Every structure is written in structure tokens, then in C-alpha cells.
Coordinates of N, CA, C and O in Angstrom, one line a residue:
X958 N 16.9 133.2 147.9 CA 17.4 134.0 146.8 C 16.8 133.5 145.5 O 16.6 132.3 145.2
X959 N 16.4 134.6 144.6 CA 16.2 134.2 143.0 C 17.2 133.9 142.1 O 18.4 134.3 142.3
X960 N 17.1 133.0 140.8 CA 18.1 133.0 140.2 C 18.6 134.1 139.4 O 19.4 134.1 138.5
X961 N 18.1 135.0 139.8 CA 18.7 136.3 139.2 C 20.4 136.6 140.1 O 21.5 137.0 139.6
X962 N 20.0 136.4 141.5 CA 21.0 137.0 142.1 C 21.8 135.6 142.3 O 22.7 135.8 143.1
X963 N 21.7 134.5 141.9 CA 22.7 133.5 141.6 C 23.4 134.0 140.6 O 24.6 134.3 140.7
X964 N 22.8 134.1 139.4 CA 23.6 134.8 138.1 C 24.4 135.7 138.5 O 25.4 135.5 137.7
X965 N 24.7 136.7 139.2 CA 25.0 137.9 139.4 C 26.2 137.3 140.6 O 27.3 137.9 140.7
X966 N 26.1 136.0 141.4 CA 27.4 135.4 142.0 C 28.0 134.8 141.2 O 29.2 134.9 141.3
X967 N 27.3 133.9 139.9 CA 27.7 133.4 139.3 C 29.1 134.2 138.5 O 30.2 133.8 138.3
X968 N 28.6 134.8 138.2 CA 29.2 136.1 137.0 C 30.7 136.8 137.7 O 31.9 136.8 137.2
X969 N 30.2 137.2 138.8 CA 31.0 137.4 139.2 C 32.1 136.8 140.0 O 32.7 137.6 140.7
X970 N 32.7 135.3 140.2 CA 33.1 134.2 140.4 C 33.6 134.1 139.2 O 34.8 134.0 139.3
X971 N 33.2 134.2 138.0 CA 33.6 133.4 136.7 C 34.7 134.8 136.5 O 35.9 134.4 136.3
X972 N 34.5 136.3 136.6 CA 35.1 137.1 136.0 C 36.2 137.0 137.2 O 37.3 137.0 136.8
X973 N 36.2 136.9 138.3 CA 37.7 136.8 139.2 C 38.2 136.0 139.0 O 39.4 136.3 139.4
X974 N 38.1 134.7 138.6 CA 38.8 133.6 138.5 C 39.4 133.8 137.2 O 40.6 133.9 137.3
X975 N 38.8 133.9 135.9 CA 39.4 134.6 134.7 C 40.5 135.8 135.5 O 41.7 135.6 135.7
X976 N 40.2 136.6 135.7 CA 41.5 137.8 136.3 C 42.7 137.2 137.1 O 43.8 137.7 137.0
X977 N 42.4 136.2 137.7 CA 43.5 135.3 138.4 C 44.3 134.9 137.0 O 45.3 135.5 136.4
X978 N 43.5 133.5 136.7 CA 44.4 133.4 135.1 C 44.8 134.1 134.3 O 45.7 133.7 133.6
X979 N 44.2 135.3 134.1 CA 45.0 136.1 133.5 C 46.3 136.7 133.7 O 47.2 136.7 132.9
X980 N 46.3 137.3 135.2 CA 47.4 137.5 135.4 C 48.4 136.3 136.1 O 49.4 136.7 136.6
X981 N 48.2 135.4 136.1 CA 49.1 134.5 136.0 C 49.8 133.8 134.4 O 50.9 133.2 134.3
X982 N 49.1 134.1 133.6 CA 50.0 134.2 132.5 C 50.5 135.1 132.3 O 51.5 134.7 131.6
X983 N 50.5 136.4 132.4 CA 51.4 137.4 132.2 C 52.4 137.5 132.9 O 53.4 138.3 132.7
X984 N 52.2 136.7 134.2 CA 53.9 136.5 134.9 C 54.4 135.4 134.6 O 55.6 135.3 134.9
X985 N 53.9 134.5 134.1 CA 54.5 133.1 133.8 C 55.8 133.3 132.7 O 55.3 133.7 131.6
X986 N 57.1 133.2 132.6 CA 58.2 132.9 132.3 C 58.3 132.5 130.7 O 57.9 131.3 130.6
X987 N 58.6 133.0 129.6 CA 58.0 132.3 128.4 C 59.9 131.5 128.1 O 60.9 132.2 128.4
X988 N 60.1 130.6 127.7 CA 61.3 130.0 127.6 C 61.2 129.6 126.1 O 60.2 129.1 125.5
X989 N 62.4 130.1 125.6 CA 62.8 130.1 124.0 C 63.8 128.7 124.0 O 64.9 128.8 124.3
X990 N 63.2 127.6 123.7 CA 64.4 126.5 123.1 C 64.2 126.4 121.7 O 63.5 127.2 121.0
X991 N 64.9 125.6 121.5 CA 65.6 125.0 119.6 C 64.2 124.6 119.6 O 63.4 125.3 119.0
X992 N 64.0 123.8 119.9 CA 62.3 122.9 119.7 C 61.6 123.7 119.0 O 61.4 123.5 117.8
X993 N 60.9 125.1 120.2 CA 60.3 125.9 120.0 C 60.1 126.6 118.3 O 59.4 126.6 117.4
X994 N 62.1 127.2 119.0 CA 62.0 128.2 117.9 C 61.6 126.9 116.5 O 60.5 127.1 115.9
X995 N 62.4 125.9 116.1 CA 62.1 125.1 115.0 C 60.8 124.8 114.3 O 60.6 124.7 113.1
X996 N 59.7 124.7 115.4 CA 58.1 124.4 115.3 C 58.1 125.4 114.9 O 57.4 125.3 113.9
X997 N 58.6 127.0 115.2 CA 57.6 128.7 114.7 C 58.5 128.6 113.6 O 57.7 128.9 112.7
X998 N 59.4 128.5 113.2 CA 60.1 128.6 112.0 C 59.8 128.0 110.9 O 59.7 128.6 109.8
X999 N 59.7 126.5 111.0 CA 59.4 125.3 110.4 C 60.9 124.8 109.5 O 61.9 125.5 109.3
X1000 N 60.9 123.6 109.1 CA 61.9 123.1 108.2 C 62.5 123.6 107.5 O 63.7 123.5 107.6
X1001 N 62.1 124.2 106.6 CA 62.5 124.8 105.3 C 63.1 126.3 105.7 O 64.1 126.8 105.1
X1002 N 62.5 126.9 106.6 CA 63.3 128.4 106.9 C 64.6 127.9 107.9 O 65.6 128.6 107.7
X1003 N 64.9 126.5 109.2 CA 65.8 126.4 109.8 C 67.0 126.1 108.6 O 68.1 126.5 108.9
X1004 N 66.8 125.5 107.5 CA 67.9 124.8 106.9 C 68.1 126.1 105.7 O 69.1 126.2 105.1
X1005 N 67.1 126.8 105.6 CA 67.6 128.3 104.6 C 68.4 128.6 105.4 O 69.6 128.5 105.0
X1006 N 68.4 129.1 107.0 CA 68.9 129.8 108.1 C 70.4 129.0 108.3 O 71.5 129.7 108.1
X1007 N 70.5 127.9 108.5 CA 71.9 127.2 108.7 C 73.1 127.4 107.2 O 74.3 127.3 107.0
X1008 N 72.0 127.8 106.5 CA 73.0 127.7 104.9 C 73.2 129.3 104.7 O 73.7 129.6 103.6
X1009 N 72.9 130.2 105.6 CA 72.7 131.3 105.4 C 74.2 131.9 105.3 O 74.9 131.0 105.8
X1010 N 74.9 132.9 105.0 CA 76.1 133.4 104.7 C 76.4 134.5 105.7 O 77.4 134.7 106.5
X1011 N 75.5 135.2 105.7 CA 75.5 136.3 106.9 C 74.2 136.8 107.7 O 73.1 136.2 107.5
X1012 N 74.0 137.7 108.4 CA 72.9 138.0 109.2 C 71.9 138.8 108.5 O 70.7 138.9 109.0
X1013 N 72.4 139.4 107.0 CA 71.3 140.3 106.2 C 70.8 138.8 105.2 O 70.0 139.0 104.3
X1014 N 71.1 137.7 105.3 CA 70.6 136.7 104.2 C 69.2 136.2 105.5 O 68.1 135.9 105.2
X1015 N 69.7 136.1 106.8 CA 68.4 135.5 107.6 C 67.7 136.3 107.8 O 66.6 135.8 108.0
X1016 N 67.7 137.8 107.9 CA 66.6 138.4 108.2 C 65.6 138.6 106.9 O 64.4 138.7 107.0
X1017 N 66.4 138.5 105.3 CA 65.4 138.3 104.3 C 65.0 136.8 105.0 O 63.8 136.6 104.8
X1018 N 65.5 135.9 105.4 CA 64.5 134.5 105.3 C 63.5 134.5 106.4 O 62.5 133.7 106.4
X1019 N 63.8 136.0 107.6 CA 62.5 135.7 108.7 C 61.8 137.1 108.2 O 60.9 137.6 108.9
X1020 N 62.1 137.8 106.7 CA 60.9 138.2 106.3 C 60.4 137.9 105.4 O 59.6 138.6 104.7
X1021 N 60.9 136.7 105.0 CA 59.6 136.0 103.9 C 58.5 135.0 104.6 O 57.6 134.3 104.1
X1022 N 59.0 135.5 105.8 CA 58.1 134.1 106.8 C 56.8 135.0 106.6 O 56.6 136.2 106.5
X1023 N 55.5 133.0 106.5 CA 54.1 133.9 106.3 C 54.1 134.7 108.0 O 54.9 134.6 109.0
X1024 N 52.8 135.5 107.6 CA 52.6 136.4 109.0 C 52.2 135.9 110.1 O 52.4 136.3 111.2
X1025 N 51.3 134.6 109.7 CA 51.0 133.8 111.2 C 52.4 133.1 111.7 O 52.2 132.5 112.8
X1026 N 53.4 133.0 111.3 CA 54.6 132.4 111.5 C 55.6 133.5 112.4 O 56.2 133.3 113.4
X1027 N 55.5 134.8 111.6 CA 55.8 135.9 112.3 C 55.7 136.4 113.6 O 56.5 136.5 114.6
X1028 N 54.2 136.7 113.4 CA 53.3 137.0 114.7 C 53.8 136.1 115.9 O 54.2 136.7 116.9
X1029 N 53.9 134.6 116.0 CA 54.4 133.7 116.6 C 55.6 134.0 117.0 O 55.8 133.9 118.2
X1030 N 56.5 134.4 116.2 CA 57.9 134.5 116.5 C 57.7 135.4 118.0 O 57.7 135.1 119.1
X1031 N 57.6 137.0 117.3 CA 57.2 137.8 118.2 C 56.7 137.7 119.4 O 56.9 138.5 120.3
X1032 N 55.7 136.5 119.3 CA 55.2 136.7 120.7 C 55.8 135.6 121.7 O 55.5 135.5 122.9
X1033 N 57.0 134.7 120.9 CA 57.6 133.9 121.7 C 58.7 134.9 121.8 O 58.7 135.3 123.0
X1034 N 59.3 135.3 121.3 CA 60.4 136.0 121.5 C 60.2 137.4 122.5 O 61.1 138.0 123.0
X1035 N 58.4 137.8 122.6 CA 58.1 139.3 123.4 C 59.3 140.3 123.0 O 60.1 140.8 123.7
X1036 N 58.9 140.4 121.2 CA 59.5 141.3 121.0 C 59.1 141.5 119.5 O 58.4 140.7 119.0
X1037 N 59.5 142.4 118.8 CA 59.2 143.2 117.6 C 60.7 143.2 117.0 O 60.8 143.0 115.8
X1038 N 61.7 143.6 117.9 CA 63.5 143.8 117.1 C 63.7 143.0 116.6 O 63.3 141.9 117.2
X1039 N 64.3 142.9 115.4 CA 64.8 142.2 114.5 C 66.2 141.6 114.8 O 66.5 140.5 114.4
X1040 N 67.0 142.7 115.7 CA 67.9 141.9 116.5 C 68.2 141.1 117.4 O 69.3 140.7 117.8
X1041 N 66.3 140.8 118.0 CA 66.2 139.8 119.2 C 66.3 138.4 118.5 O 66.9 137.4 118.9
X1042 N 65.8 138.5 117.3 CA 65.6 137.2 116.7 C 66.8 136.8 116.0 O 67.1 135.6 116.0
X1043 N 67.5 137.7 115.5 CA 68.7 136.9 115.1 C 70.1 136.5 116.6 O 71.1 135.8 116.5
X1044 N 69.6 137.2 117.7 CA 70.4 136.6 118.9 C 69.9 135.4 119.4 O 70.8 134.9 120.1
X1045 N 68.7 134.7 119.2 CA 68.3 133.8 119.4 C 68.7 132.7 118.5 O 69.1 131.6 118.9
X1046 N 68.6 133.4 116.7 CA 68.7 132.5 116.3 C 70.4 131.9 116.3 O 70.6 130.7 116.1
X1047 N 71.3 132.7 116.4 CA 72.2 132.0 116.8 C 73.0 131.7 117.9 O 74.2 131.4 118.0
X1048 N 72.1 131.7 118.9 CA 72.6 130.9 120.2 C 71.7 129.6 120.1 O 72.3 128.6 120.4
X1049 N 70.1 129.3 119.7 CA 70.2 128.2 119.7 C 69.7 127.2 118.0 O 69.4 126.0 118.0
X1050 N 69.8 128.0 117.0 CA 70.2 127.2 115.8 C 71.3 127.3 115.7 O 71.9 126.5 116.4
X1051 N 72.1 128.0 115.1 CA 73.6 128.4 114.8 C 74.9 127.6 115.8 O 75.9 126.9 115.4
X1052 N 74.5 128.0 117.2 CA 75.1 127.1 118.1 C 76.2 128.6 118.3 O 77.3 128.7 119.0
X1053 N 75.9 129.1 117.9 CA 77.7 130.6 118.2 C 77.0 131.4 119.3 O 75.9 131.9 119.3
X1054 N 77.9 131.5 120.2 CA 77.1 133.1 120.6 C 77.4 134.3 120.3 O 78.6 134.5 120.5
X1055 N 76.9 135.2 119.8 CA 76.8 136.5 119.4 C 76.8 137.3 120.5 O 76.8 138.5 120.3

């Protein structure tokens, strides 16, 4: 064989094994703890959040968040509603369940 048609096993080995991994992260389980959420949030928005008075004072504090902070949220949380994130945020900052 030439290395042409190595390239062409090669290639194609590299793109099924990528397809494996790929879909093995899209079934992999994404798990939301305090930790998490605290690292996407950062310091200063958890302790705005715990001082917060009601549920319209945290959603202005998770839309002042910059957008790479956002985006994060969303994609830990696999979701866009505004109501996912405040059920989150008070079962595991707040400590209440909603």
C-alpha cells in the first residue's frame, strides 16, 4: 500500500473515534452542585444572591452576569429558562426548596 491509502485509514479511524467521543458526551449526565454553580457564578454574584430579598432582585443579579458567565450557566444548567436557574439557585445556594 501507498501512503495515500494509509492516510485515507488513517482519517478515517481518527473521524470514528471522534464520533464515539462525541456521542458519549452527549449522553454523559451533567450534575449541578454548589461548587459548580459557585465557580459559574463567582463570589460577588453568590453573596448579591444570598442578600437578595426576592426572586426579581436575583434574576437582575443573573442578568448582570458578564456573558461568558451566562453562556456557562446555561450550558451547565442545559437550559435557557430563567426559571431553571432560579430552582437551582435555591435548592443549592439558598438551601429552601422551591
Amino acid at each position: 500500500m501507498d501512503s495515500g491509502a494509509w492516510m485515507i485509514y488513517l482519517v478515517g479511524l481518527s473521524i470514528a473515534s471522534m464520533a464515539f467521543v462525541f456521542v458519549f458526551m452527549l449522553l454523559k449526565e451533567t450534575k449541578v452542585t454548589k461548587e459548580r454553580l459557585e465557580k459559574i457564578l463567582g463570589k460577588d454574584a453568590v453573596e448579591a444572591i444570598k442578600k437578595a430579598k426576592d426572586d426579581e432582585e436575583i434574576k437582575k443579579i443573573i442578568r448582570t452576569l458578564p456573558k461568558l458567565r451566562k453562556i456557562k450557566l446555561k450550558t451547565l444548567l442545559e437550559s435557557q429558562d430563567i426559571r431553571d436557574v432560579l430552582k437551582v439557585i435555591h435548592t443549592h445556594i439558598l438551601g429552601d426548596n422551591r
